[in-house]
mmCIF file of C-alpha atoms in Angstrom:
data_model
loop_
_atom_site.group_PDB
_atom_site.id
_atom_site.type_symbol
_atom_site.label_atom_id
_atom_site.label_comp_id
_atom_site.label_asym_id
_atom_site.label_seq_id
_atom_site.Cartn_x
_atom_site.Cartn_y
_atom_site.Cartn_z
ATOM 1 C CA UNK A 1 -12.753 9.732 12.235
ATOM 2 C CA UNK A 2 -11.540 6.590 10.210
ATOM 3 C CA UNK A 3 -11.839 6.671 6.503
ATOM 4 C CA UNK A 4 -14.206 3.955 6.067
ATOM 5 C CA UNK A 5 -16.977 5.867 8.543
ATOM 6 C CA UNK A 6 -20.383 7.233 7.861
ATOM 7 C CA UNK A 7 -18.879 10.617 10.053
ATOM 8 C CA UNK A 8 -16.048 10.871 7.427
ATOM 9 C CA UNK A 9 -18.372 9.998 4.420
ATOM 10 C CA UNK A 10 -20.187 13.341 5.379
ATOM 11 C CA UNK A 11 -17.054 15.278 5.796
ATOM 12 C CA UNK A 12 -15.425 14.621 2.520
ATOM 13 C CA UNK A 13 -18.466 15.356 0.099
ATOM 14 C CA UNK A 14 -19.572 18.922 2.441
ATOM 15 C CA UNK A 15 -16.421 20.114 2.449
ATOM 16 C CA UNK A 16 -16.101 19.558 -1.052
ATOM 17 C CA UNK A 17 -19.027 21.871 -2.192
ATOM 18 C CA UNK A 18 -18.044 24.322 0.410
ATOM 19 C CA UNK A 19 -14.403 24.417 -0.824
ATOM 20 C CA UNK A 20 -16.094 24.455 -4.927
ATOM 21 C CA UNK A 21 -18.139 27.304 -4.597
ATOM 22 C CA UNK A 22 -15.282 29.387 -4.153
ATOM 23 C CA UNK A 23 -12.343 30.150 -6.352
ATOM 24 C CA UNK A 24 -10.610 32.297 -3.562
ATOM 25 C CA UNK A 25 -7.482 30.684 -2.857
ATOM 26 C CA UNK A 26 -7.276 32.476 0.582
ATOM 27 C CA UNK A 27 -10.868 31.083 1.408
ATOM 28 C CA UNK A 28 -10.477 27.297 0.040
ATOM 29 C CA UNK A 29 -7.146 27.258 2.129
ATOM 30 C CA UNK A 30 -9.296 28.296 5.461
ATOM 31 C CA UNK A 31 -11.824 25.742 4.544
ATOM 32 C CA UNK A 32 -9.353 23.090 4.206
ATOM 33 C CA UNK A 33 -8.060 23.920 7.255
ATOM 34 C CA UNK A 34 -11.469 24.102 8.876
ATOM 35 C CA UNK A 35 -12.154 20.687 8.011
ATOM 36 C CA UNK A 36 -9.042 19.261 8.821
ATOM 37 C CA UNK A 37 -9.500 20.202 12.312
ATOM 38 C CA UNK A 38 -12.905 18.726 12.344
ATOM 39 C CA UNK A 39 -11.469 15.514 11.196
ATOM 40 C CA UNK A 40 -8.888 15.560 13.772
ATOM 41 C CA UNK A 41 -10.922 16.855 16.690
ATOM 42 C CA UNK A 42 -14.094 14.515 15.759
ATOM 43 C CA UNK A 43 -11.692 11.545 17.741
ATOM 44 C CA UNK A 44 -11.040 13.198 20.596
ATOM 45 C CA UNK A 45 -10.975 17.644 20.698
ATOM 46 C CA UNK A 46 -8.763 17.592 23.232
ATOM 47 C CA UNK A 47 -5.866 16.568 21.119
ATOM 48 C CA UNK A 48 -6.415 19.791 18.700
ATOM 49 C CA UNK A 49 -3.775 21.853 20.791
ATOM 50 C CA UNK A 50 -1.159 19.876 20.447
ATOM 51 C CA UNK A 51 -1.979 19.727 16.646
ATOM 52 C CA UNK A 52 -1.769 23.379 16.707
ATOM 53 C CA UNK A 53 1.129 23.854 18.683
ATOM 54 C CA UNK A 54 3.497 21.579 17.182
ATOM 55 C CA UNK A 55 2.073 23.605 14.510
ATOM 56 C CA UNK A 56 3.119 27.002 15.523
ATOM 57 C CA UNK A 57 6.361 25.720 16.980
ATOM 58 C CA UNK A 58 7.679 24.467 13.608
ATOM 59 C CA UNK A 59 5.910 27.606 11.865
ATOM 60 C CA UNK A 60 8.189 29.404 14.003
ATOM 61 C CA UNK A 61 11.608 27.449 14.759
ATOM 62 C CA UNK A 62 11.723 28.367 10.319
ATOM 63 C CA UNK A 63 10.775 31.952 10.767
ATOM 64 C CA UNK A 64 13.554 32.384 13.368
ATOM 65 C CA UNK A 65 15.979 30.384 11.280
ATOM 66 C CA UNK A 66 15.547 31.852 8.752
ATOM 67 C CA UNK A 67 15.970 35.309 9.775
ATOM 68 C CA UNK A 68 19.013 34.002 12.026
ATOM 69 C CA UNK A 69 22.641 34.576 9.940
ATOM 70 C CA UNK A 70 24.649 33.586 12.708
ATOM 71 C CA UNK A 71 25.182 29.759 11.908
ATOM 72 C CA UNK A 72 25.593 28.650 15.710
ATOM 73 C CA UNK A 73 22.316 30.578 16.587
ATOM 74 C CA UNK A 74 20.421 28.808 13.491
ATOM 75 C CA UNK A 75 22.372 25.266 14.484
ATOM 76 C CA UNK A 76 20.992 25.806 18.071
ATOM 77 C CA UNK A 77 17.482 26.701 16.710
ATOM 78 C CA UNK A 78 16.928 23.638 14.383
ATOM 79 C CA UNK A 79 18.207 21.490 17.496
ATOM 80 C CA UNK A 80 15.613 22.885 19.714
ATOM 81 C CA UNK A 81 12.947 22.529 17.375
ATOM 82 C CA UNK A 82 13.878 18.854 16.203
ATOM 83 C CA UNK A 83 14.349 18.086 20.294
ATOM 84 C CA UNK A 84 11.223 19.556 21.288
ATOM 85 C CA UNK A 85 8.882 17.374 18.630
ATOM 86 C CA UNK A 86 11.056 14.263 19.649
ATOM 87 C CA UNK A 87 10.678 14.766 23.265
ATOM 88 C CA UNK A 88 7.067 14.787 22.561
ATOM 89 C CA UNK A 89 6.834 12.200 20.038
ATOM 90 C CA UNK A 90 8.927 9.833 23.008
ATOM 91 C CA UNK A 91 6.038 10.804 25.843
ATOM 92 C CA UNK A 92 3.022 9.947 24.091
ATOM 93 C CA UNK A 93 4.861 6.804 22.065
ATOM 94 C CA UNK A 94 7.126 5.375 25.485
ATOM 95 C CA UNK A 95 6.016 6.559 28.255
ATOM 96 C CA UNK A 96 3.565 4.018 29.423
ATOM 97 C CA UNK A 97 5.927 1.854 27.528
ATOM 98 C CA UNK A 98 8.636 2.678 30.015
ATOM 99 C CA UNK A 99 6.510 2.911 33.111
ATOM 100 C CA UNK A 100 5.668 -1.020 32.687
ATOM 101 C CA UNK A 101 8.386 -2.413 31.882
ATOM 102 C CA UNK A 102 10.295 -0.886 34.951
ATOM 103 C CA UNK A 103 7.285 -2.398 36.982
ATOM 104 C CA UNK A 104 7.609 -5.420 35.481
ATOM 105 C CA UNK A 105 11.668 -5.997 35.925
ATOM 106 C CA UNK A 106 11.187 -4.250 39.628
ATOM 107 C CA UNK A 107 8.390 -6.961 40.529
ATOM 108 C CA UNK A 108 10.696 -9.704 39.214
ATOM 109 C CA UNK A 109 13.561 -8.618 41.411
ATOM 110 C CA UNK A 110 11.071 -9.071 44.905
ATOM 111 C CA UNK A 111 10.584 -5.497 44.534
ATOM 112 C CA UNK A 112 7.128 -3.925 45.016
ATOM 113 C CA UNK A 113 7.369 0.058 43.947
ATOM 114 C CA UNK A 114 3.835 1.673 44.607
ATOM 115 C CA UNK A 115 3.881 4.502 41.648
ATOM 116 C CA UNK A 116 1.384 6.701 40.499
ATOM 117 C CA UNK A 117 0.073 5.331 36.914
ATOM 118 C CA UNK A 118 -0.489 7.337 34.121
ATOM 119 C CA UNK A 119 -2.024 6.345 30.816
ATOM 120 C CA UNK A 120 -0.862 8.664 27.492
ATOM 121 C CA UNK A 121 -3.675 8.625 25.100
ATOM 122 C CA UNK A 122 -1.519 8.375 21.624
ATOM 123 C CA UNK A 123 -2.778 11.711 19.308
ATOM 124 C CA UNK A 124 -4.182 10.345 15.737
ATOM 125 C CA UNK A 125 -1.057 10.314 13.679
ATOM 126 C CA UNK A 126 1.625 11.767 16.289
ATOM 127 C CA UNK A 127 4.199 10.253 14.370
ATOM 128 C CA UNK A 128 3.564 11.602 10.719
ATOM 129 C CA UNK A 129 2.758 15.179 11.741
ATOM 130 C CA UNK A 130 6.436 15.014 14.121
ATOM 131 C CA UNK A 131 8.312 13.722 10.895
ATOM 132 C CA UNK A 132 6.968 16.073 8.513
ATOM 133 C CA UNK A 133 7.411 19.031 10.697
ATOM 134 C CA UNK A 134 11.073 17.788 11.281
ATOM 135 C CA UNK A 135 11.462 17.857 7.581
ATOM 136 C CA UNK A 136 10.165 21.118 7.190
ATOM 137 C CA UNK A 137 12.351 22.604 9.290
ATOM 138 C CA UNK A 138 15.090 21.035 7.928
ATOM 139 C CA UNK A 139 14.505 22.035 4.772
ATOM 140 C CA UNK A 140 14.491 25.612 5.458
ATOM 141 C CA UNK A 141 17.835 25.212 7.901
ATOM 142 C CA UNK A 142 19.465 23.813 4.343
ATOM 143 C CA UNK A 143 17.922 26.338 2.012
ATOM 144 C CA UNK A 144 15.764 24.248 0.407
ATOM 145 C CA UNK A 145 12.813 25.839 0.796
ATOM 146 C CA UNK A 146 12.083 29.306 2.260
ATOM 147 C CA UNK A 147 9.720 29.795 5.594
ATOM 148 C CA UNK A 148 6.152 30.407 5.217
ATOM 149 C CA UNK A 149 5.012 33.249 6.781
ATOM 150 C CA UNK A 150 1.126 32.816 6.089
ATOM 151 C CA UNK A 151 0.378 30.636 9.015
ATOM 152 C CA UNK A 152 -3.193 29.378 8.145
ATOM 153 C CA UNK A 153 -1.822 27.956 4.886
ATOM 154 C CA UNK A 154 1.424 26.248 7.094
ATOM 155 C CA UNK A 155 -1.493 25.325 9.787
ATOM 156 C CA UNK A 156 -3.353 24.012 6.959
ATOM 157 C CA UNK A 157 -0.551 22.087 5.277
ATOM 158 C CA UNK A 158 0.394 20.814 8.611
ATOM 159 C CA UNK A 159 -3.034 19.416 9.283
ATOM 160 C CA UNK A 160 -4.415 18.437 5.612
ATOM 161 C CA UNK A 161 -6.648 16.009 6.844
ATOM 162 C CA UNK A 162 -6.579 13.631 4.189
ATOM 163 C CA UNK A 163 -2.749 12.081 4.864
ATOM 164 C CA UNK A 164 -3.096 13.240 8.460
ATOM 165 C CA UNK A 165 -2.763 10.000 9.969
ATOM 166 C CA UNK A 166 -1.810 7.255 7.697
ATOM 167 C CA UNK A 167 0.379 9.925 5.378
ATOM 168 C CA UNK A 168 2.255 9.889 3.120
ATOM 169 C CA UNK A 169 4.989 12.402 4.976
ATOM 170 C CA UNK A 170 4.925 15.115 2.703
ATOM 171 C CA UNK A 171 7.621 17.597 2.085
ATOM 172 C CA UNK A 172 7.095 21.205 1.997
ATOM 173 C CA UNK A 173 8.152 21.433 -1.705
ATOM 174 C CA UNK A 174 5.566 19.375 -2.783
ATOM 175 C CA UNK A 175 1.964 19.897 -0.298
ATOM 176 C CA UNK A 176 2.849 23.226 1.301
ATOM 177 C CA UNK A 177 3.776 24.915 -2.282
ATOM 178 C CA UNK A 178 0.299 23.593 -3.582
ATOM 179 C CA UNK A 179 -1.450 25.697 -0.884
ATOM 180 C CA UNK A 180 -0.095 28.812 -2.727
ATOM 181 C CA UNK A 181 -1.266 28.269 -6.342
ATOM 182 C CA UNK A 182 -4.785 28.180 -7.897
ATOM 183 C CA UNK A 183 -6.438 24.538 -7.659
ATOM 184 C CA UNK A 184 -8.900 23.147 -9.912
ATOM 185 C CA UNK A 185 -10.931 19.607 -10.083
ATOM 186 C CA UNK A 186 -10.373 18.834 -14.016
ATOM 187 C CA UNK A 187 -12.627 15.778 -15.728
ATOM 188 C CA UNK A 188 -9.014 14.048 -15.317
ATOM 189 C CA UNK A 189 -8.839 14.414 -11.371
ATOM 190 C CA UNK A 190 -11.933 12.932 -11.472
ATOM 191 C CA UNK A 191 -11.509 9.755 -12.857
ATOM 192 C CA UNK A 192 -8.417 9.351 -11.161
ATOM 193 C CA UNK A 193 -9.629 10.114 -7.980
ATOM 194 C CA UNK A 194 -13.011 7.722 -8.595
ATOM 195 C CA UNK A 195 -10.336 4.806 -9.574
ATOM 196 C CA UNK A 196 -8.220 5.556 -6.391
ATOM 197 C CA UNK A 197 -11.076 5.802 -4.293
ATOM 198 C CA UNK A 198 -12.533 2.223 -5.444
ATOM 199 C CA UNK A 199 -9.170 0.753 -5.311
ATOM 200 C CA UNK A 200 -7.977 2.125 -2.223
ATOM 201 C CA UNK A 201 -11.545 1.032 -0.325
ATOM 202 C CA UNK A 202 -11.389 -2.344 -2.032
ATOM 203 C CA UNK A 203 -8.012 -2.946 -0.731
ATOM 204 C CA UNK A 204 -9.128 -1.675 2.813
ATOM 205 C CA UNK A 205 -12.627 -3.117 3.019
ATOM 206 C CA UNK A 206 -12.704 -6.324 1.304
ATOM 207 C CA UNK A 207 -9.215 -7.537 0.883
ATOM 208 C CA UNK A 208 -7.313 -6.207 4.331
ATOM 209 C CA UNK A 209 -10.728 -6.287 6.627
ATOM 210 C CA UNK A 210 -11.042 -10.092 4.949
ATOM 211 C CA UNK A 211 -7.727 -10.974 5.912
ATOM 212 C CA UNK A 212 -7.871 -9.790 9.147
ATOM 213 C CA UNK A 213 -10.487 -12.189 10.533
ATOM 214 C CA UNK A 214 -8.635 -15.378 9.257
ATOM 215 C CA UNK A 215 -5.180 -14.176 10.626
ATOM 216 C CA UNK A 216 -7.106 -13.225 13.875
ATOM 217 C CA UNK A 217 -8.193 -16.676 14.044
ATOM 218 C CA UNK A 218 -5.218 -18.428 13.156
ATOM 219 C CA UNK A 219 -2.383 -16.271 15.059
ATOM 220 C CA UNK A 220 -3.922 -17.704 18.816
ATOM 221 C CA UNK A 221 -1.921 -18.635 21.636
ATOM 222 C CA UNK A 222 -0.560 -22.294 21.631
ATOM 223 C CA UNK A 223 -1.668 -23.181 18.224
ATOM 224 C CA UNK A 224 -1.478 -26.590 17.584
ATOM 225 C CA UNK A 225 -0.961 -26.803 13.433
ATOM 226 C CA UNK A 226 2.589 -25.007 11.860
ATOM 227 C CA UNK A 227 0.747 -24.571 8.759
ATOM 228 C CA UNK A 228 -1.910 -22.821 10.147
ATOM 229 C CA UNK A 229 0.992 -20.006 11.817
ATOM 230 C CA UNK A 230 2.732 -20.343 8.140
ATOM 231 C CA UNK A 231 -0.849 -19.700 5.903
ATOM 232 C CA UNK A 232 -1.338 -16.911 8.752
ATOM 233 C CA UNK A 233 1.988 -15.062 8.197
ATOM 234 C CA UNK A 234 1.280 -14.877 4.781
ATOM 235 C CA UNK A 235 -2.297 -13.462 4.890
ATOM 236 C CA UNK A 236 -0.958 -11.609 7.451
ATOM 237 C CA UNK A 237 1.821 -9.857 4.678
ATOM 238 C CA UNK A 238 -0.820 -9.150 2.352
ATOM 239 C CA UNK A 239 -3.166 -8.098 5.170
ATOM 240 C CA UNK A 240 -0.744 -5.204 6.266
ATOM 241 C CA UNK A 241 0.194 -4.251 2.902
ATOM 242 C CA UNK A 242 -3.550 -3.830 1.232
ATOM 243 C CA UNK A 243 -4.597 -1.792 4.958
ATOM 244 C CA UNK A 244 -2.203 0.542 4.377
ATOM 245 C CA UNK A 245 -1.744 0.925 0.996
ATOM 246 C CA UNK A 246 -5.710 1.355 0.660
ATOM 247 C CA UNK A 247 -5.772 3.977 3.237
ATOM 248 C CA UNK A 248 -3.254 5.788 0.963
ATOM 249 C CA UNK A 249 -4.770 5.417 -1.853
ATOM 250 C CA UNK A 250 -8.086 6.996 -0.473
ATOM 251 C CA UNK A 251 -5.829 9.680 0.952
ATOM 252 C CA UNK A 252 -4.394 10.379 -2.754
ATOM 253 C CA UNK A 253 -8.023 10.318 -3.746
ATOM 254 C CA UNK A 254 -9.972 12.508 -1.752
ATOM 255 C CA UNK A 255 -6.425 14.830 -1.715
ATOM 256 C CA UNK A 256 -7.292 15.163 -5.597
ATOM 257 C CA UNK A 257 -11.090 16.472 -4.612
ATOM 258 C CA UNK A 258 -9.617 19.419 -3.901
ATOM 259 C CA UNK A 259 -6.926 19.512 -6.425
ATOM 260 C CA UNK A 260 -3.834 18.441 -4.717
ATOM 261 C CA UNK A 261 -1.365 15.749 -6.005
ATOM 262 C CA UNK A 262 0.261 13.534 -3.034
ATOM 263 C CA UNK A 263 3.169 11.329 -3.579
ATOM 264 C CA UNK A 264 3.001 7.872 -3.665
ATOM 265 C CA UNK A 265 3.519 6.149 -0.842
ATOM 266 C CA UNK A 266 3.594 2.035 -2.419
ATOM 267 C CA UNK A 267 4.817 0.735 -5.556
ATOM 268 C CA UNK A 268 4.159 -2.712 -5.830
ATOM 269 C CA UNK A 269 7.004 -3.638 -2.509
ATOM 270 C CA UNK A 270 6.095 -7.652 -3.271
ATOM 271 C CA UNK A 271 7.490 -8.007 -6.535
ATOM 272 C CA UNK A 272 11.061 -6.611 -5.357
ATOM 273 C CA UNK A 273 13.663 -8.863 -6.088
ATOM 274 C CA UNK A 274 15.761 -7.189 -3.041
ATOM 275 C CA UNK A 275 15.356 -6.147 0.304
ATOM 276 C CA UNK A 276 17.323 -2.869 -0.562
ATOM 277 C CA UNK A 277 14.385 -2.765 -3.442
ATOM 278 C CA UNK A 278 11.648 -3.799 -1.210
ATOM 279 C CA UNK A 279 12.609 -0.367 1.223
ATOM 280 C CA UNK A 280 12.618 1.814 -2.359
ATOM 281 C CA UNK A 281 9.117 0.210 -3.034
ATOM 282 C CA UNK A 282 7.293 -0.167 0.634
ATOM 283 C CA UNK A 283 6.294 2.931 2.752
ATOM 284 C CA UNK A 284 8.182 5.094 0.375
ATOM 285 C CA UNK A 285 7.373 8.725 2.365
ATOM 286 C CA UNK A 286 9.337 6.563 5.468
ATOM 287 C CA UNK A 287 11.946 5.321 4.116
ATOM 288 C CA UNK A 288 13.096 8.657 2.088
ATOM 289 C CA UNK A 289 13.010 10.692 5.319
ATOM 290 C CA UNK A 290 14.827 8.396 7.163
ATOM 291 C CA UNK A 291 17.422 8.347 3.982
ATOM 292 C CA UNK A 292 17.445 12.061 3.384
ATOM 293 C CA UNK A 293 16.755 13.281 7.148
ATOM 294 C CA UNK A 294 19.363 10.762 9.211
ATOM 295 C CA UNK A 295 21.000 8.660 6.876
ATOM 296 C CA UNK A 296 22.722 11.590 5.230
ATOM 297 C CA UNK A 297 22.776 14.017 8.138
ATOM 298 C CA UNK A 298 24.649 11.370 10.007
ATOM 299 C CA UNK A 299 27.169 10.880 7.087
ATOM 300 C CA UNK A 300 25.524 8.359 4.500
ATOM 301 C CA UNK A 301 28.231 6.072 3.076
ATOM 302 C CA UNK A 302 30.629 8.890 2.820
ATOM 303 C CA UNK A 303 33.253 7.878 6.102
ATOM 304 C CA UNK A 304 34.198 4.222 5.600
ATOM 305 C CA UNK A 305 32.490 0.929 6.149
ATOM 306 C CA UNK A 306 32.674 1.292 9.825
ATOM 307 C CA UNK A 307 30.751 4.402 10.056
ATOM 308 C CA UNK A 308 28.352 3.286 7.005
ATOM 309 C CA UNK A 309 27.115 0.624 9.311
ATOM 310 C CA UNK A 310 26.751 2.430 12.024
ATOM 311 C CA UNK A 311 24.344 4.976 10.109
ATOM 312 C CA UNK A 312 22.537 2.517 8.519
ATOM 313 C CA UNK A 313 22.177 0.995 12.411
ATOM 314 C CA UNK A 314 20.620 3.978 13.749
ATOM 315 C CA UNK A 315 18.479 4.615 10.733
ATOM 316 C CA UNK A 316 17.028 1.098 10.893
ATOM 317 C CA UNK A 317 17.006 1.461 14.951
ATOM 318 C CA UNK A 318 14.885 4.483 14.105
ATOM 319 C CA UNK A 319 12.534 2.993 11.714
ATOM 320 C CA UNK A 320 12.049 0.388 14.205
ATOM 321 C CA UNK A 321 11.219 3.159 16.972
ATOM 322 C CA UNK A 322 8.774 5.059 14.633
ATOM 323 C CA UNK A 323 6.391 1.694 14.797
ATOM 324 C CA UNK A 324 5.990 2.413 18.539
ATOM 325 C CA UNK A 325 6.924 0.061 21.526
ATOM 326 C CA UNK A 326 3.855 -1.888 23.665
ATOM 327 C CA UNK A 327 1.419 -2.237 20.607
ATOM 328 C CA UNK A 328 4.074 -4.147 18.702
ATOM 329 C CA UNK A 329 4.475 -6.487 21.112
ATOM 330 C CA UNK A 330 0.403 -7.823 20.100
ATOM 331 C CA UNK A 331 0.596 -8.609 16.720
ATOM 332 C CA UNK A 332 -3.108 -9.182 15.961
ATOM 333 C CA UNK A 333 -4.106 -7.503 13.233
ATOM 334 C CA UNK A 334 -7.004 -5.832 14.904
ATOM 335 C CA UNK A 335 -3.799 -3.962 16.648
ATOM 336 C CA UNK A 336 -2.168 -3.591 13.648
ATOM 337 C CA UNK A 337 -3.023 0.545 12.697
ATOM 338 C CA UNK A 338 -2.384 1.058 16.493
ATOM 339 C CA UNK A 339 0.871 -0.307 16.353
ATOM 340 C CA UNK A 340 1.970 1.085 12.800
ATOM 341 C CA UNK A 341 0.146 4.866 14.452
ATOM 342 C CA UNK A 342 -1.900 5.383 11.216
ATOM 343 C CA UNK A 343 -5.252 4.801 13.172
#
């Protein structure tokens, strides 16, 4: 169900009278939750259990760890739990990545392997419900925040449907805690959600959609005019950068229907004067988790130059992973929320 369809133009305005005519946090938290499933199930149902069980399994791995004293047990716990989302983030994300290439470099050496194919369907969002769960955890391993033990407000926080698949990555201290506390829609979240909801499906419809047909055109195999690649690089920038920062934008929007605040996820990455700036400004829920969830855990800057590098290696490496393998080898913007896994 993409934001810009007449299925999720239903969805939003229903659920918003259902969730209104209640004031029984308990209730509104259910219907949330109801809905979010909906959303996620209305692309393909089949994908809800594995929504709900990487889900539970976070829900969980914090439970455990945090009734766990002995450090080694609560070390081994948190590695399970980050292992097991990887393991399934890498299937859905490399398999069929992995599978072709191998068939490829085999067929180039004369060789001629008949294996069984198999095609991974990748889940709506894979990557930002894997990250966020990770953080979760994480957070509770450091004491940071304590485990929820009311699992239809983690299953709801897990699944809110409105940054379920483009984000931003939320952390438990900010979404999770709002699922505990009375919510209201003030004459203020109003016009800020009307303005974010214009802006957001200006950027999305009119500017990125725009875009996308003149890069389309331009970015062609063998094309015969430099300025035509150069013009299409640059639409392409702006392209990529109004898609996803309108799809945020609605998220923040329809997020503040219901009375919850989500973090800001762009802040205007073009006019950095820096690359380091351009990170602080572009993708911001990204580039914080990698910074706070493997740039530190592996160190930061605090072991030398040698090691610094190194960290910041593997935390670019991983950025780079996070975008997914075959889709980015198509650059088309048509491909573009495949290959970035916010569509």
């Amino acid at each position: 169900m993409s934001f810009v369809s007449v299925a999720f133009l239903g969805l939003v305005p229903a659920t918003f009278l259902l969730y209104h005519a209640t004031s029984r946090l308990a209730v509104q938290n259910v219907i949330i939750l109801a809905a979010s499933y909906v959303f996620y199930g209305w692309w393909d149902w089949r994908f809800l259990p594995l929504l709900v069980g990487i889900s539970v399994v976070n829900y969980a791995a914090a439970i455990l760890i945090a009734a766990t004293h002995h450090e080694h047990t609560r070390k081994l716990l948190l590695f399970s739990a980050v292992a097991a989302a990887i393991i399934v983030l890498a299937i859905f994300k490399y398999f069929s990545f992995f599978v072709d290439s191998f068939m490829t470099i085999a067929q180039r050496a004369g060789l001629n392997p008949n294996l069984p194919t198999l095609r991974i369907i990748l889940p709506l969002g894979i990557s930002f419900i894997t990250f966020q769960g990770i953080a979760y955890v994480v957070d509770v391993y450091r004491g940071k925040h304590v485990a929820e033990r009311d699992l239809v407000k983690f299953l709801a926080f897990k699944a809110f449907f409105p940054q379920l698949v483009a984000g931003p990555i939320e952390r438990a201290s900010n979404l999770l805690d709002q699922f505990s506390k009375p919510r209201q829609f003030t004459a203020d979240h109003a016009d800020r959600a009307l303005w974010l909801l214009i802006y957001g499906y200006a950027m999305k419809v009119v500017v990125a959609d725009s875009l996308a047909v003149i890069v389309d055109t331009l970015f062609i195999p063998d094309q015969p005019f430099g300025w035509s690649v150069v013009l299409a690089t640059i639409a392409f920038g702006i392209q990529i950068y109004a898609d996803f920062n309108g799809y945020s934008l609605i998220a923040k929007g329809v997020a503040l229907l219901f009375g919850f605040e989500l973090t800001w996820n762009f802040r205007y990455p073009y006019w950095s004067v820096s690359i380091s700036e351009f990170w602080r400004r572009w993708h911001i829920s990204l580039s914080t988790w990698l910074r706070d969830y493997l740039y530190i855990s592996l160190g930061g800057n605090r072991r030398g130059e040698t090691i610094t590098n190194r960290n910041l290696m593997l935390t670019m490496a991983l950025g780079g992973l996070w975008h997914g393998a075959s889709d980015i080898r198509s650059l088309g913007t048509a491909s573009w929320h495949r290959a970035c896994d916010v569509a």
